[in-house]
Each structure stands twice: as structure tokens, then as C-alpha cells.
Amino acid sequence: MPDPQLVLAARVQAALSAAFGPSYADADPVIRPSQFADLQANVALPLAKKLGRKPREVADEIVRNLDTAGVVSDVEVSGPGFINLTLSDAWIAGEAQRALEDERLAVPAAGEPQKIVVEYSSPNVAKEMHVGHLRTTIVGDAIARILAFLGHDVVRDNHVGDWGTPFGMLIEHLLDLGEDAAARGDSSVSDLTAFYQAAREKFEGDEEFANRSRGRVVALQAGEPETLRLWNVLVDVSKRYFNAAYGQLGVTLSDDDIRGESFYNDLLAPTVQELEDKGIAVISDGALCAFPPGFTGREGEPLPVIIRKSDGGYNYSTTDLATIRYRVDIEHVDRMIYVVGAPQSLHFQMVFAVARLAGWLSDEVRAEHAQIGNVLGTDGKILRTRAGGTVKLSELLDEAVERAGAVFDEIQHDEPFDDATRAEIVQAVGIGAVKYADLSVARDSEYVFDFDRMISFNGKTGPYLQYATARIRSIFRKGDLTPEDATGPIVLGHPAERALALELLGFGAVLKQAGDTAEPHRLASYIYSVADAYTTFYENCPVLKAPDEATKASRLALCAATLRTLVTGLGLLGVPTPERM
């Protein structure tokens, strides 16, 4: 699907070459939205300085050499040299028709597909997921879906925290409870928060238990078979919990995507050795450290990345470096996206800097931190329970569904629903509301978690968008048709038809931008714009009662193209779209 801005940019660049010579063929045409036309080329203003001419003269020269055939219906120079460009109705209609007839909505697949790792969610074994995991899971899943749709080879990586010193106390606590408690799903183990807190309390208050726990850590790190077996019991309990949470959220993570910290345990020593051999890691105050250039403390002293602690142990930095090394040397990835909270920014900057010094990252292989902002309560502070504790993710989602049900029951429906259908719709609305509210905000920004706002059927919300798709489907049901029956041809008459068709043409460009920047909010905003344009169309352009058959066929085709764009776009955000609402 051609982006109108790119199409016009190419035409203006050709005009620049024709008017001022081939050296200007790559000049930025500065295509922007215009309040006087569809788009505006503002290149004449900066170009005039280079040419030593008046901007208006430069603009007139560009227009004289501009090929408008088949795309542009009107060109006008205004102000000091703005070139206002109005697209041809026939071109817009033709491109919308092409999108309708293409299974990918005329969105091209990547010309040079990359292998891309998207690391997201990353909870800890034997700990419940909380609201802090909400954004990393939702945003990461959307990024993975978008990149996969664009044709890239996407590796979903759930970098679970499943290794380290806490597992000594967790294994010993499991033994105290009885291993069979995990097998039978005893709440003392399956309630991960209570399990972890009980183990921590014993560790801090019982010296004999603490000593046992420390010895168990040594056995775990040494790979003692019985300890590893017990560790796997805890991992399996956690996986069952993770999968339930992912199923409730509707994200695309599975057990096959889990590659926890333990996976890289045997790679830590070789990674450290390579950094030493290359002279990147040196001993400082008994610890092995790297000092990437450009990172200093308050007093100007170089900041270290500790790669091996003074007691010989490894840390998160070691694991992250081993992970990068593995992904580059073994998996041969082109891009790594770490969907992790913003407070980890300095950590990743420094780890990436060390990886570049080691030659693992380069212009051809890049790593990026897709920073995630905090979720706030309506008081503007980090979202907490009334008692001040961390909000459990499962409880948050359950409340979202419950509130969605209450709102759903208050609105008027075109047709009655049985209890099973209602429950299915309400589940989709509640979860969709939470996900869209999150994804509609720039991922590095904080946002206020407000049930009343996000579950509203009006405004920039998930339920509003879901309802838009259901409303389009209802038109086809009332006409005893399916969206596949709508083949057009699309012909534009009413301004609302034109505005909707033009909006649809931006889908491919928005997807590419969202994938390039790992920013799903760009797609979320676009989908809302499409739904908003459709609402105006719906209110002004009768479909089933159109004035003639040709107009009806055209409007049905526009409905079908809009439906597919909304459903595809929301699907890439992980937001479900019920058939009826």
C-alpha cells in the first residue's frame, strides 16, 4: 500500500532533479500535512537559501517540473513558497480498492528481512507477576507481532529470572513443606507470592534454615542432580502460573519462548574470559570490571560494569553480556529489542557499550532498550493496593473484566446475548481495554491506570474500537452479506468517503514506522484515526440504504476495507475483536 507522502516525495524529488539538476534529486521534499490540501511540500524554503533565489520562485519552478499525472488533481503555491498538493479522488479510490483485494491490505513485506530478538515480560520464577510486568508483556508482544507481520524472523525471548542465590532458600522451603505439595497444586506453593515471602521470612529469622539455603545455592551452581530436580519443580510450578497469566492476557508467549538466566550459566565463564583476553575487563578493587568510555560518576570518575564480583560470583551484567554474545555468535541475529523498564536505562547503555568494545555489536548488529514507563494510580503515584502492596496482575485483569461487564450491561444492544456469549464478549472487552490503554501511550511515558476511562465505549479506548468493528459486521449481517461479498468498485463522492479511504492508505507506512522504532503506540493512534474517520462516514453515508446500487457497492467495499484494517491492526496490538457487541 503506497504511503501518499512517499508517493508525493518521489514526485517532488524528480521535479527537483529536473528543475535544478541531479544533485538535488535526494533533497528532502519536506512533505507535511496541510490545512489547505491533503499534503504540502515545504522544500522551497530551505532550498531557496542554497540557490540564492526567492522561495516563491523556487516553488513555482518545482511545480512547473512536477509530474502530477494519475496522482495529484490540484497544485497550488501559497504563502512564501508552500506547495499544496491535493490527491486525485480516482487515485485514492484505486489504491483503497487494491488494498481491499490484497490479503495483506497491500502492505509490503520487508525487502531485507532481519532476524530480530524481542525480549519481553521476563518475570521471576517463584514470584507472581504484578502490574510492573503488564507493560513489558503487552508492549513486547505487540512489537513482536508487528515485526512478524512485516516479514521479519522474530524470536520471542522470555528472559525469565530462574537462577541465583534466592533459589537456595526457595528449594529448602519447598522441602520443608513437602515436595508433594507442588505436585498436588497446594496453595502453599501455587500462591507464589506467599511462598516466596514465607521462604524469605524463614531465611531472615532462622539461622539453621539460612545455612541450609546457602549450602543449597552452592549445590545448585555446581549442578548437583537432586538440587537441579527440585529447582525444576519450582520452575514447572511457575511456568503453569505464567501460562495462565499469558492466556488471560492473550499474548503469544509459550514455554518454547522461555530462555531464562539459567540457560546462559555455562556461558558466563567463557564470556568473561573473552573480555579479559581482549583487554576490555580488568581487575579493580578485587572485582573484574569493564570501563566503557563516556560513563562517569558525580565526581567524574569512570563508572564500571562489574563482570565478576570480588567473591568470584557473576551478576546481571555478566548474564546480559553472555546473552548478547550467544545471540550474535550462535543465533546470528540482526537486531535485539529489550522491552524493559526505563530505570534500567543506564545498565543497558553500559552493557551495550561493552558489547560494542568486544565486537559483538556493530552497525550490522544492533541492540536497543525499548524503555517502559511506570503505571500510575489515579493519585499520580506508582500503582499500589490500598494496603500499599504491589498490585497482582491477575487481580488487576479480573477487576478489568468485572468492570467491563458492568459497563457492558448498561449499554443498549441490537440483539440479546446468552450468558456464554456475554461472558466471552466481556472478557474480550475488559482485557482489550487494558491492553489498548497501555499501547495507546508512548511506551517510555508513564500513564495513569484509570478503569473508568479505559473501559468507556466513547473516546480513544479499546471498547470504542472493538465496537467499531462490531458495528461494521452488523451492517453485513443486516444486508445478509459477508465482508468477502463486498468487492466494489470503490468510487468516492462524499467527503467522508474520501477522508476514510485516504486514512486507510496510511496503514503500511504506520506499520513500518512502528516496527522500525519499536513503538506500538503509533499503530494504536492510527487505528483510532481510522475508526474516527469511519464514524464520520457511518453518520453521513448510508450504506444499505444508499441512493443507488453502485454507491451501495462502493460503500460496502469501504466498510470491508475498514473492517480488515481495524481487525488486522488491533490483532497486531493483541486486542481481540468480538463479532458482536
GROMACS .gro file of C-alpha atoms in nm, residues 230-419:
model
  190
  230LEU     CA    1   1.398  -2.968   4.294
  231TRP     CA    2   1.478  -2.645   4.112
  232ASN     CA    3   1.285  -2.779   3.811
  233VAL     CA    4   0.984  -2.844   4.034
  234LEU     CA    5   0.975  -2.473   4.118
  235VAL     CA    6   1.027  -2.379   3.754
  236ASP     CA    7   0.738  -2.601   3.644
  237VAL     CA    8   0.501  -2.453   3.905
  238SER     CA    9   0.595  -2.106   3.785
  239LYS     CA   10   0.551  -2.196   3.419
  240ARG     CA   11   0.196  -2.313   3.486
  241TYR     CA   12   0.127  -1.980   3.652
  242PHE     CA   13   0.294  -1.780   3.372
  243ASN     CA   14   0.095  -1.963   3.107
  244ALA     CA   15  -0.231  -1.890   3.288
  245ALA     CA   16  -0.142  -1.520   3.302
  246TYR     CA   17  -0.039  -1.513   2.935
  247GLY     CA   18  -0.357  -1.693   2.839
  248GLN     CA   19  -0.564  -1.437   3.027
  249LEU     CA   20  -0.377  -1.153   2.858
  250GLY     CA   21  -0.387  -1.316   2.517
  251VAL     CA   22  -0.016  -1.280   2.444
  252THR     CA   23   0.189  -1.504   2.217
  253LEU     CA   24   0.443  -1.636   2.469
  254SER     CA   25   0.477  -2.007   2.538
  255ASP     CA   26   0.715  -2.242   2.719
  256ASP     CA   27   0.920  -2.262   2.400
  257ASP     CA   28   0.997  -1.890   2.432
  258ILE     CA   29   1.139  -1.917   2.783
  259ARG     CA   30   1.514  -1.893   2.788
  260GLY     CA   31   1.591  -1.796   3.143
  261GLU     CA   32   1.910  -1.682   3.306
  262SER     CA   33   1.997  -2.046   3.377
  263PHE     CA   34   2.034  -2.111   3.005
  264TYR     CA   35   2.342  -1.889   2.994
  265ASN     CA   36   2.504  -2.018   3.313
  266ASP     CA   37   2.765  -2.229   3.133
  267LEU     CA   38   2.845  -1.939   2.901
  268LEU     CA   39   2.939  -1.692   3.173
  269ALA     CA   40   3.299  -1.803   3.229
  270PRO     CA   41   3.387  -1.816   2.855
  271THR     CA   42   3.231  -1.472   2.807
  272VAL     CA   43   3.433  -1.327   3.092
  273GLN     CA   44   3.747  -1.494   2.958
  274GLU     CA   45   3.698  -1.340   2.614
  275LEU     CA   46   3.656  -0.994   2.767
  276GLU     CA   47   3.977  -1.047   2.963
  277ASP     CA   48   4.164  -1.176   2.659
  278LYS     CA   49   4.062  -0.867   2.461
  279GLY     CA   50   4.182  -0.638   2.740
  280ILE     CA   51   3.833  -0.499   2.799
  281ALA     CA   52   3.791  -0.643   3.150
  282VAL     CA   53   4.045  -0.557   3.423
  283ILE     CA   54   4.072  -0.611   3.798
  284SER     CA   55   3.953  -0.314   4.005
  285ASP     CA   56   3.919  -0.336   4.385
  286GLY     CA   57   3.920  -0.713   4.360
  287ALA     CA   58   3.638  -0.729   4.103
  288LEU     CA   59   3.668  -0.781   3.730
  289CYS     CA   60   3.533  -0.470   3.558
  290ALA     CA   61   3.500  -0.303   3.221
  291PHE     CA   62   3.509   0.075   3.192
  292PRO     CA   63   3.329   0.176   2.871
  293PRO     CA   64   3.422   0.530   2.760
  294GLY     CA   65   3.180   0.812   2.830
  295PHE     CA   66   3.030   0.685   3.156
  296THR     CA   67   3.134   0.874   3.469
  297GLY     CA   68   3.009   0.928   3.822
  298ARG     CA   69   2.930   1.252   4.000
  299GLU     CA   70   3.295   1.324   4.066
  300GLY     CA   71   3.395   1.244   3.709
  301GLU     CA   72   3.535   0.903   3.795
  302PRO     CA   73   3.490   0.625   3.537
  303LEU     CA   74   3.187   0.405   3.602
  304PRO     CA   75   3.250   0.029   3.596
  305VAL     CA   76   3.046  -0.255   3.458
  306ILE     CA   77   3.116  -0.528   3.713
  307ILE     CA   78   3.155  -0.852   3.521
  308ARG     CA   79   3.275  -1.076   3.802
  309LYS     CA   80   3.234  -0.983   4.167
  310SER     CA   81   3.524  -0.986   4.411
  311ASP     CA   82   3.391  -1.312   4.560
  312GLY     CA   83   3.408  -1.475   4.216
  313GLY     CA   84   3.033  -1.463   4.155
  314TYR     CA   85   2.858  -1.332   3.846
  315ASN     CA   86   2.575  -1.081   3.815
  316TYR     CA   87   2.311  -0.947   3.576
  317SER     CA   88   2.570  -0.768   3.363
  318THR     CA   89   2.759  -1.092   3.312
  319THR     CA   90   2.444  -1.274   3.206
  320ASP     CA   91   2.337  -0.993   2.974
  321LEU     CA   92   2.678  -0.989   2.804
  322ALA     CA   93   2.675  -1.368   2.766
  323THR     CA   94   2.326  -1.339   2.618
  324ILE     CA   95   2.437  -1.085   2.358
  325ARG     CA   96   2.740  -1.295   2.272
  326TYR     CA   97   2.522  -1.605   2.226
  327ARG     CA   98   2.265  -1.424   2.014
  328VAL     CA   99   2.534  -1.287   1.784
  329ASP     CA  100   2.765  -1.589   1.759
  330ILE     CA  101   2.510  -1.872   1.769
  331GLU     CA  102   2.172  -1.728   1.666
  332HIS     CA  103   2.317  -1.473   1.419
  333VAL     CA  104   2.057  -1.208   1.496
  334ASP     CA  105   2.049  -0.866   1.333
  335ARG     CA  106   1.860  -0.676   1.599
  336MET     CA  107   1.782  -0.717   1.970
  337ILE     CA  108   1.498  -0.529   2.138
  338TYR     CA  109   1.492  -0.531   2.518
  339VAL     CA  110   1.145  -0.437   2.642
  340VAL     CA  111   1.240  -0.347   2.997
  341GLY     CA  112   1.156  -0.073   3.246
  342ALA     CA  113   1.310   0.272   3.198
  343PRO     CA  114   1.505   0.259   3.529
  344GLN     CA  115   1.735   0.001   3.365
  345SER     CA  116   1.844   0.254   3.101
  346LEU     CA  117   2.198   0.316   3.232
  347HIS     CA  118   2.254  -0.056   3.282
  348PHE     CA  119   2.172  -0.135   2.921
  349GLN     CA  120   2.365   0.163   2.784
  350MET     CA  121   2.678   0.042   2.958
  351VAL     CA  122   2.629  -0.327   2.876
  352PHE     CA  123   2.573  -0.240   2.508
  353ALA     CA  124   2.886  -0.021   2.515
  354VAL     CA  125   3.093  -0.311   2.649
  355ALA     CA  126   2.943  -0.542   2.384
  356ARG     CA  127   3.045  -0.295   2.114
  357LEU     CA  128   3.400  -0.284   2.251
  358ALA     CA  129   3.404  -0.664   2.231
  359GLY     CA  130   3.286  -0.651   1.869
  360TRP     CA  131   2.958  -0.833   1.938
  361LEU     CA  132   2.753  -0.529   1.846
  362SER     CA  133   2.820  -0.321   1.536
  363ASP     CA  134   2.648  -0.120   1.264
  364GLU     CA  135   2.521  -0.452   1.125
  365VAL     CA  136   2.406  -0.595   1.460
  366ARG     CA  137   2.231  -0.362   1.698
  367ALA     CA  138   2.073  -0.380   2.040
  368GLU     CA  139   1.821  -0.131   2.174
  369HIS     CA  140   1.644  -0.073   2.501
  370ALA     CA  141   1.272  -0.021   2.440
  371GLN     CA  142   1.215   0.168   2.762
  372ILE     CA  143   0.890   0.114   2.952
  373GLY     CA  144   0.741   0.382   3.177
  374ASN     CA  145   0.564   0.321   3.506
  375VAL     CA  146   0.195   0.252   3.558
  376LEU     CA  147   0.049   0.509   3.796
  377GLY     CA  148  -0.262   0.516   4.009
  378THR     CA  149  -0.518   0.794   3.985
  379ASP     CA  150  -0.322   0.970   4.261
  380GLY     CA  151  -0.028   1.006   4.024
  381LYS     CA  152   0.191   0.767   4.221
  382ILE     CA  153   0.312   0.415   4.136
  383LEU     CA  154   0.003   0.192   4.130
  384ARG     CA  155  -0.034   0.013   4.463
  385THR     CA  156  -0.300  -0.175   4.656
  386ARG     CA  157  -0.491   0.012   4.927
  387ALA     CA  158  -0.262  -0.153   5.179
  388GLY     CA  159   0.039  -0.018   4.990
  389GLY     CA  160   0.143  -0.350   4.836
  390THR     CA  161   0.219  -0.441   4.477
  391VAL     CA  162  -0.090  -0.500   4.264
  392LYS     CA  163  -0.106  -0.858   4.136
  393LEU     CA  164  -0.151  -0.880   3.761
  394SER     CA  165  -0.420  -1.149   3.784
  395GLU     CA  166  -0.628  -0.945   4.026
  396LEU     CA  167  -0.596  -0.638   3.807
  397LEU     CA  168  -0.717  -0.825   3.499
  398ASP     CA  169  -1.002  -0.990   3.689
  399GLU     CA  170  -1.123  -0.649   3.802
  400ALA     CA  171  -1.098  -0.516   3.446
  401VAL     CA  172  -1.328  -0.794   3.321
  402GLU     CA  173  -1.570  -0.743   3.608
  403ARG     CA  174  -1.593  -0.369   3.543
  404ALA     CA  175  -1.627  -0.426   3.170
  405GLY     CA  176  -1.925  -0.649   3.242
  406ALA     CA  177  -2.094  -0.380   3.448
  407VAL     CA  178  -2.046  -0.119   3.174
  408PHE     CA  179  -2.148  -0.363   2.901
  409ASP     CA  180  -2.477  -0.440   3.076
  410GLU     CA  181  -2.564  -0.071   3.095
  411ILE     CA  182  -2.549  -0.002   2.721
  412GLN     CA  183  -2.821  -0.084   2.471
  413HIS     CA  184  -2.754  -0.378   2.237
  414ASP     CA  185  -2.906  -0.450   1.898
  415GLU     CA  186  -2.961  -0.814   1.992
  416PRO     CA  187  -2.975  -1.022   2.310
  417PHE     CA  188  -2.683  -1.241   2.424
  418ASP     CA  189  -2.686  -1.569   2.610
  419ASP     CA  190  -2.468  -1.597   2.920
   0.00000   0.00000   0.00000
